[in-house]
mmCIF file of C-alpha atoms in Angstrom:
data_model
loop_
_atom_site.group_PDB
_atom_site.id
_atom_site.type_symbol
_atom_site.label_atom_id
_atom_site.label_comp_id
_atom_site.label_asym_id
_atom_site.label_seq_id
_atom_site.Cartn_x
_atom_site.Cartn_y
_atom_site.Cartn_z
ATOM 1 C CA MET A 1 -82.393 -124.920 44.217
ATOM 2 C CA ARG A 2 -78.794 -125.471 43.169
ATOM 3 C CA ILE A 3 -78.173 -121.707 42.989
ATOM 4 C CA PHE A 4 -79.630 -121.298 46.486
ATOM 5 C CA ILE A 5 -77.265 -123.954 47.847
ATOM 6 C CA VAL A 6 -74.276 -122.266 46.194
ATOM 7 C CA ILE A 7 -75.251 -118.911 47.710
ATOM 8 C CA CYS A 8 -75.589 -120.500 51.153
ATOM 9 C CA LEU A 9 -72.177 -122.158 50.830
ATOM 10 C CA LEU A 10 -70.570 -118.871 49.804
ATOM 11 C CA TYR A 11 -72.159 -117.107 52.776
ATOM 12 C CA VAL A 12 -70.903 -119.780 55.183
ATOM 13 C CA ALA A 13 -67.383 -119.597 53.720
ATOM 14 C CA THR A 14 -67.393 -115.807 53.887
ATOM 15 C CA PHE A 15 -68.528 -115.707 57.496
ATOM 16 C CA ALA A 16 -66.005 -118.440 58.406
ATOM 17 C CA ASN A 17 -63.112 -116.222 57.278
ATOM 18 C CA LEU A 18 -64.549 -113.306 59.203
ATOM 19 C CA GLN A 19 -65.130 -115.520 62.225
ATOM 20 C CA ASP A 20 -61.469 -116.580 62.203
ATOM 21 C CA LYS A 21 -60.437 -112.928 62.284
ATOM 22 C CA ILE A 22 -62.813 -112.075 65.123
ATOM 23 C CA GLU A 23 -61.640 -115.077 67.151
ATOM 24 C CA ASN A 24 -58.049 -114.036 66.550
ATOM 25 C CA PHE A 25 -58.746 -110.643 68.114
ATOM 26 C CA ILE A 26 -60.884 -111.663 71.098
ATOM 27 C CA SER A 27 -60.073 -115.407 71.611
ATOM 28 C CA GLN A 28 -62.201 -118.452 70.863
ATOM 29 C CA LYS A 29 -63.510 -118.514 74.436
ATOM 30 C CA SER A 30 -64.783 -114.928 74.259
ATOM 31 C CA TYR A 31 -66.256 -115.581 70.829
ATOM 32 C CA SER A 32 -68.257 -118.568 72.095
ATOM 33 C CA LYS A 33 -69.495 -116.548 75.056
ATOM 34 C CA GLN A 34 -70.628 -113.624 72.886
ATOM 35 C CA GLU A 35 -71.534 -115.549 69.734
ATOM 36 C CA ASN A 36 -75.146 -114.345 69.502
ATOM 37 C CA LEU A 37 -74.140 -110.680 69.851
ATOM 38 C CA ILE A 38 -71.287 -111.105 67.363
ATOM 39 C CA LYS A 39 -73.617 -112.625 64.766
ATOM 40 C CA VAL A 40 -75.902 -109.608 65.110
ATOM 41 C CA LEU A 41 -73.041 -107.103 64.890
ATOM 42 C CA PHE A 42 -71.501 -108.810 61.849
ATOM 43 C CA ARG A 43 -74.674 -109.998 60.139
ATOM 44 C CA ASP A 44 -73.762 -107.966 57.038
ATOM 45 C CA SER A 45 -70.563 -109.969 56.717
ATOM 46 C CA SER A 46 -69.763 -108.895 53.146
ATOM 47 C CA SER A 47 -69.291 -105.281 54.271
ATOM 48 C CA PHE A 48 -66.249 -106.351 56.310
ATOM 49 C CA TYR A 49 -64.333 -107.430 53.223
ATOM 50 C CA ARG A 50 -62.280 -105.156 51.011
ATOM 51 C CA LYS A 51 -63.530 -104.888 47.459
ATOM 52 C CA SER A 52 -59.978 -104.447 46.180
ATOM 53 C CA ASP A 53 -58.640 -107.876 47.148
ATOM 54 C CA GLY A 54 -61.386 -109.660 49.091
ATOM 55 C CA SER A 55 -59.435 -109.685 52.368
ATOM 56 C CA VAL A 56 -61.020 -109.021 55.760
ATOM 57 C CA ASP A 57 -60.812 -105.349 56.762
ATOM 58 C CA SER A 58 -59.094 -105.750 60.138
ATOM 59 C CA LEU A 59 -59.638 -102.155 61.224
ATOM 60 C CA LYS A 60 -63.350 -102.254 60.484
ATOM 61 C CA VAL A 61 -63.673 -105.459 62.499
ATOM 62 C CA LEU A 62 -61.655 -104.042 65.397
ATOM 63 C CA LYS A 63 -63.715 -100.849 65.472
ATOM 64 C CA VAL A 64 -66.982 -102.799 65.837
ATOM 65 C CA LEU A 65 -65.437 -104.960 68.567
ATOM 66 C CA LYS A 66 -64.091 -101.921 70.406
ATOM 67 C CA ASP A 67 -67.300 -99.894 70.113
ATOM 68 C CA ASN A 68 -69.277 -102.767 71.616
ATOM 69 C CA GLY A 69 -66.895 -103.523 74.469
ATOM 70 C CA LEU A 70 -65.640 -106.807 73.023
ATOM 71 C CA LEU A 71 -62.004 -105.792 72.509
ATOM 72 C CA GLU A 72 -59.830 -106.059 75.601
ATOM 73 C CA LEU A 73 -57.543 -103.027 75.672
ATOM 74 C CA PHE A 74 -56.191 -103.536 79.202
ATOM 75 C CA TYR A 75 -54.145 -106.254 80.883
ATOM 76 C CA GLN A 76 -54.588 -107.107 84.568
ATOM 77 C CA ASN A 77 -50.849 -106.644 85.156
ATOM 78 C CA PRO A 78 -48.063 -104.989 83.165
ATOM 79 C CA ILE A 79 -46.736 -107.234 80.409
ATOM 80 C CA SER A 80 -43.870 -107.126 77.940
ATOM 81 C CA LEU A 81 -45.801 -106.271 74.795
ATOM 82 C CA LYS A 82 -44.173 -106.781 71.414
ATOM 83 C CA VAL A 83 -45.474 -105.056 68.306
ATOM 84 C CA LYS A 84 -44.250 -105.978 64.837
ATOM 85 C CA PHE A 85 -44.503 -103.421 62.030
ATOM 86 C CA ILE A 86 -44.085 -104.547 58.413
ATOM 87 C CA THR A 87 -43.793 -102.280 55.384
ATOM 88 C CA ARG A 88 -42.243 -102.217 51.920
ATOM 89 C CA LYS A 89 -40.711 -98.747 51.524
ATOM 90 C CA ASN A 90 -38.811 -95.943 53.248
ATOM 91 C CA PRO A 91 -37.556 -97.691 56.437
ATOM 92 C CA LEU A 92 -36.127 -94.531 58.026
ATOM 93 C CA ILE A 93 -39.219 -92.418 57.460
ATOM 94 C CA PHE A 94 -41.404 -95.385 58.427
ATOM 95 C CA MET A 95 -39.688 -95.728 61.807
ATOM 96 C CA LYS A 96 -40.001 -92.004 62.424
ATOM 97 C CA VAL A 97 -43.703 -92.066 61.509
ATOM 98 C CA ILE A 98 -44.322 -95.021 63.844
ATOM 99 C CA LYS A 99 -42.519 -93.205 66.655
ATOM 100 C CA GLU A 100 -44.492 -89.991 66.101
ATOM 101 C CA SER A 101 -47.800 -91.902 65.936
ATOM 102 C CA LEU A 102 -47.102 -93.844 69.131
ATOM 103 C CA GLU A 103 -46.067 -90.677 70.971
ATOM 104 C CA ALA A 104 -49.283 -88.988 69.835
ATOM 105 C CA ILE A 105 -51.341 -91.629 71.685
ATOM 106 C CA GLY A 106 -49.150 -91.670 74.795
ATOM 107 C CA TYR A 107 -46.453 -94.280 74.143
ATOM 108 C CA ASN A 108 -43.163 -92.456 74.609
ATOM 109 C CA TYR A 109 -40.876 -95.246 75.809
ATOM 110 C CA PHE A 110 -40.125 -98.467 73.970
ATOM 111 C CA LEU A 111 -37.121 -100.510 72.896
ATOM 112 C CA THR A 112 -36.226 -101.964 69.523
ATOM 113 C CA SER A 113 -36.270 -105.741 69.699
ATOM 114 C CA ARG A 114 -35.322 -106.357 66.066
ATOM 115 C CA ALA A 115 -35.093 -104.531 62.747
ATOM 116 C CA THR A 116 -34.506 -106.403 59.483
ATOM 117 C CA LYS A 117 -34.622 -105.358 55.831
ATOM 118 C CA SER A 118 -34.910 -107.568 52.772
ATOM 119 C CA GLU A 119 -35.555 -106.812 49.115
ATOM 120 C CA ASP A 120 -39.300 -107.099 49.647
ATOM 121 C CA GLU A 121 -40.011 -105.680 53.089
ATOM 122 C CA PHE A 122 -38.801 -104.019 56.258
ATOM 123 C CA ILE A 123 -39.707 -105.448 59.675
ATOM 124 C CA TRP A 124 -39.390 -103.517 62.911
ATOM 125 C CA ILE A 125 -40.264 -105.119 66.245
ATOM 126 C CA ILE A 126 -40.547 -103.003 69.376
ATOM 127 C CA ASN A 127 -40.955 -103.999 73.000
ATOM 128 C CA LEU A 128 -42.769 -101.964 75.656
ATOM 129 C CA ARG A 129 -43.761 -102.599 79.248
ATOM 130 C CA THR A 130 -47.418 -101.736 79.598
ATOM 131 C CA LYS A 131 -50.855 -102.571 80.982
ATOM 132 C CA HIS A 132 -52.522 -101.085 77.921
ATOM 133 C CA LEU A 133 -52.802 -102.597 74.476
ATOM 134 C CA ILE A 134 -52.025 -100.093 71.741
ATOM 135 C CA ASP A 135 -55.459 -98.920 70.611
ATOM 136 C CA PRO A 136 -55.492 -99.970 66.925
ATOM 137 C CA ILE A 137 -58.158 -97.433 65.977
ATOM 138 C CA LEU A 138 -56.424 -94.418 67.499
ATOM 139 C CA PHE A 139 -53.046 -95.618 66.223
ATOM 140 C CA SER A 140 -54.314 -96.083 62.662
ATOM 141 C CA LYS A 141 -55.751 -92.552 62.662
ATOM 142 C CA GLU A 142 -52.365 -91.119 63.631
ATOM 143 C CA LEU A 143 -50.725 -93.150 60.869
ATOM 144 C CA GLU A 144 -53.233 -91.817 58.338
ATOM 145 C CA LYS A 145 -52.331 -88.240 59.332
ATOM 146 C CA ARG A 146 -48.793 -89.101 58.250
ATOM 147 C CA GLY A 147 -49.704 -90.679 54.927
ATOM 148 C CA CYS A 148 -49.649 -94.339 56.025
ATOM 149 C CA LYS A 149 -52.452 -96.888 55.816
ATOM 150 C CA VAL A 150 -52.919 -100.059 57.851
ATOM 151 C CA GLU A 151 -53.366 -103.014 55.482
ATOM 152 C CA ASP A 152 -53.780 -105.776 58.046
ATOM 153 C CA ILE A 153 -53.542 -106.465 61.783
ATOM 154 C CA GLU A 154 -52.999 -109.820 63.447
ATOM 155 C CA LYS A 155 -52.751 -110.916 67.064
ATOM 156 C CA GLU A 156 -50.093 -113.618 66.968
ATOM 157 C CA ASP A 157 -50.448 -114.242 70.695
ATOM 158 C CA LEU A 158 -51.464 -112.365 73.839
ATOM 159 C CA SER A 159 -48.278 -110.282 73.845
ATOM 160 C CA LEU A 160 -47.463 -109.983 70.120
ATOM 161 C CA TRP A 161 -49.454 -107.950 67.594
ATOM 162 C CA THR A 162 -48.471 -107.476 63.954
ATOM 163 C CA TYR A 163 -49.310 -104.465 61.794
ATOM 164 C CA ARG A 164 -48.796 -104.557 58.041
ATOM 165 C CA ILE A 165 -48.648 -100.948 56.855
ATOM 166 C CA ASN A 166 -48.530 -99.248 53.467
ATOM 167 C CA SER A 167 -45.985 -96.431 53.793
ATOM 168 C CA ASP A 168 -45.699 -95.489 50.106
ATOM 169 C CA ASN A 169 -46.906 -91.954 50.867
ATOM 170 C CA ALA A 170 -45.378 -91.582 54.338
ATOM 171 C CA LYS A 171 -44.682 -88.040 55.466
ATOM 172 C CA LEU A 172 -43.196 -86.617 58.617
ATOM 173 C CA SER A 173 -44.521 -83.968 60.959
ATOM 174 C CA ALA A 174 -41.875 -81.521 59.820
ATOM 175 C CA LYS A 175 -42.453 -77.789 60.228
ATOM 176 C CA ASN A 176 -43.266 -75.886 57.064
ATOM 177 C CA ILE A 177 -41.553 -72.483 57.008
ATOM 178 C CA ASP A 178 -42.330 -69.801 54.428
ATOM 179 C CA LEU A 179 -39.454 -68.646 52.267
ATOM 180 C CA ASP A 180 -37.860 -65.238 52.695
ATOM 181 C CA ARG A 181 -39.238 -64.464 56.129
ATOM 182 C CA THR A 182 -37.883 -64.961 59.637
ATOM 183 C CA VAL A 183 -39.758 -67.518 61.723
ATOM 184 C CA LYS A 184 -39.293 -67.947 65.464
ATOM 185 C CA LEU A 185 -39.111 -71.549 66.706
ATOM 186 C CA LEU A 186 -39.950 -72.151 70.356
ATOM 187 C CA LYS A 187 -37.827 -74.064 72.863
ATOM 188 C CA PRO A 188 -37.349 -77.573 71.435
ATOM 189 C CA ILE A 189 -38.316 -80.868 73.061
ATOM 190 C CA GLU A 190 -36.313 -82.657 70.372
ATOM 191 C CA SER A 191 -34.226 -81.461 67.445
ATOM 192 C CA TYR A 192 -36.173 -79.294 65.010
ATOM 193 C CA LEU A 193 -37.172 -80.894 61.715
ATOM 194 C CA ILE A 194 -38.204 -78.481 58.982
ATOM 195 C CA TYR A 195 -38.930 -78.730 55.276
ATOM 196 C CA ALA A 196 -36.222 -77.264 53.050
ATOM 197 C CA ASN A 197 -38.909 -76.007 50.625
ATOM 198 C CA MET A 198 -36.365 -75.815 47.793
ATOM 199 C CA ALA A 199 -34.607 -72.911 49.530
ATOM 200 C CA LYS A 200 -31.043 -72.077 48.490
ATOM 201 C CA SER A 201 -29.697 -71.168 51.924
ATOM 202 C CA ILE A 202 -30.614 -70.999 55.592
ATOM 203 C CA LYS A 203 -29.771 -68.500 58.323
ATOM 204 C CA ILE A 204 -30.231 -69.527 61.944
ATOM 205 C CA LYS A 205 -30.026 -67.159 64.905
ATOM 206 C CA THR A 206 -30.074 -67.909 68.601
ATOM 207 C CA SER A 207 -30.625 -65.774 71.701
ATOM 208 C CA PHE A 208 -27.586 -64.035 73.181
ATOM 209 C CA SER A 209 -28.467 -65.620 76.518
ATOM 210 C CA ASP A 210 -28.145 -69.140 75.090
ATOM 211 C CA HIS A 211 -24.989 -71.155 74.441
ATOM 212 C CA TRP A 212 -25.639 -72.844 71.096
ATOM 213 C CA TYR A 213 -23.201 -75.332 69.580
ATOM 214 C CA PRO A 214 -24.761 -75.803 66.130
ATOM 215 C CA SER A 215 -25.714 -79.163 64.660
ATOM 216 C CA VAL A 216 -27.404 -78.837 61.266
ATOM 217 C CA VAL A 217 -28.104 -81.899 59.124
ATOM 218 C CA PHE A 218 -29.433 -81.841 55.559
ATOM 219 C CA LEU A 219 -31.533 -84.899 54.641
ATOM 220 C CA ASP A 220 -33.076 -86.256 51.449
ATOM 221 C CA ASN A 221 -36.681 -87.433 51.096
ATOM 222 C CA ALA A 222 -35.799 -90.840 52.594
ATOM 223 C CA LEU A 223 -34.000 -89.244 55.581
ATOM 224 C CA HIS A 224 -30.542 -90.148 54.301
ATOM 225 C CA VAL A 225 -27.868 -87.627 55.271
ATOM 226 C CA ILE A 226 -26.693 -85.468 52.366
ATOM 227 C CA SER A 227 -24.347 -83.306 54.433
ATOM 228 C CA GLN A 228 -24.064 -81.919 57.936
ATOM 229 C CA THR A 229 -22.416 -79.095 59.833
ATOM 230 C CA LYS A 230 -21.363 -79.402 63.456
ATOM 231 C CA ILE A 231 -19.539 -76.521 65.151
ATOM 232 C CA ASN A 232 -17.753 -77.106 68.426
ATOM 233 C CA SER A 233 -17.882 -73.482 69.517
ATOM 234 C CA ARG A 234 -20.616 -71.134 70.688
ATOM 235 C CA LYS A 235 -22.444 -69.369 67.855
ATOM 236 C CA TYR A 236 -25.191 -66.747 67.614
ATOM 237 C CA ILE A 237 -25.682 -66.815 63.842
ATOM 238 C CA VAL A 238 -25.049 -69.562 61.292
ATOM 239 C CA LYS A 239 -25.488 -69.200 57.525
ATOM 240 C CA LEU A 240 -25.349 -72.308 55.342
ATOM 241 C CA GLU A 241 -25.947 -73.240 51.730
ATOM 242 C CA ILE A 242 -28.638 -75.893 51.302
ATOM 243 C CA PRO A 243 -27.479 -78.771 49.069
ATOM 244 C CA PRO A 244 -29.525 -79.906 46.056
ATOM 245 C CA ASN A 245 -32.061 -82.695 46.680
ATOM 246 C CA CYS A 246 -32.460 -81.652 50.304
ATOM 247 C CA THR A 247 -35.992 -82.294 51.611
ATOM 248 C CA TYR A 248 -35.576 -81.932 55.385
ATOM 249 C CA ILE A 249 -33.283 -79.951 57.669
ATOM 250 C CA ARG A 250 -32.662 -81.144 61.218
ATOM 251 C CA ILE A 251 -31.412 -78.470 63.610
ATOM 252 C CA GLY A 252 -30.145 -79.161 67.101
ATOM 253 C CA ASP A 253 -27.216 -78.753 69.436
ATOM 254 C CA MET A 254 -24.054 -80.852 69.535
ATOM 255 C CA TYR A 255 -24.378 -81.456 73.270
ATOM 256 C CA SER A 256 -27.792 -80.601 74.696
ATOM 257 C CA LEU A 257 -31.028 -78.921 73.645
ATOM 258 C CA ASP A 258 -30.866 -77.053 76.956
ATOM 259 C CA ASN A 259 -28.318 -74.848 75.178
ATOM 260 C CA ILE A 260 -31.165 -73.357 73.109
ATOM 261 C CA LYS A 261 -33.738 -72.743 75.844
ATOM 262 C CA HIS A 262 -35.049 -69.629 74.110
ATOM 263 C CA GLY A 263 -35.509 -71.301 70.733
ATOM 264 C CA LEU A 264 -34.118 -70.271 67.354
ATOM 265 C CA SER A 265 -35.001 -67.904 64.523
ATOM 266 C CA VAL A 266 -34.833 -69.411 61.033
ATOM 267 C CA TYR A 267 -34.721 -67.686 57.653
ATOM 268 C CA LEU A 268 -34.966 -69.748 54.452
ATOM 269 C CA LYS A 269 -33.728 -67.818 51.450
ATOM 270 C CA SER A 270 -35.257 -68.623 48.093
ATOM 271 C CA GLU A 271 -32.426 -67.261 45.941
ATOM 272 C CA GLU A 272 -28.642 -67.213 46.052
#
């Protein structure tokens, strides 16, 4: 009898934690209104906890709520939505990954509200004017494509959501170019970002009909600038040595990407 009581108490405590999370996402009012359905959907409450640390799996909860029409993804009128992103490593790459992931699901315009870095974590808060809540399921899938994993999500209030993200293995959507062969890059929407692939040098050619003023930046694996070359005169061909420890190469124009309407040809040379 005593064991049965203990089991019942553990079940109640477990579901209480899960209930708090559900209420946080959909509001206490909505929870009360849909309580019977929610109890059916989350009857296997233990499956919504992570085995690693016993915390509630926010994404799994959100997916069930979304799939069953319980997660409000739209506001009646445009609001000023703030989203807080928290991570521990690689702030520059992290910000780039967040930007790429948001753009992939249709959020191209937002402003930085605050960015702070301490010894333990990096916090980036953005602000966007929207009628649509960022879909946490679609957003998390884009993050996963770039090596990041959502650890927790919290709705602090109607217009502020917080994402805690593991970015230990973050990677950018840089273009991978084979060594020792010329590759044509199409007209850019933004500056090209390519992997250096341990090449020793790079040759870049532009169309004779374009007016390219080269901007070439060599970056390390955390996106810190190692060196850069900017040429304030029109060029058709540029040859540069690639510095050691270079992971990424960003190629653009000093003034406008319209100066390379016909794209560029890139050749990464494996040997001196």
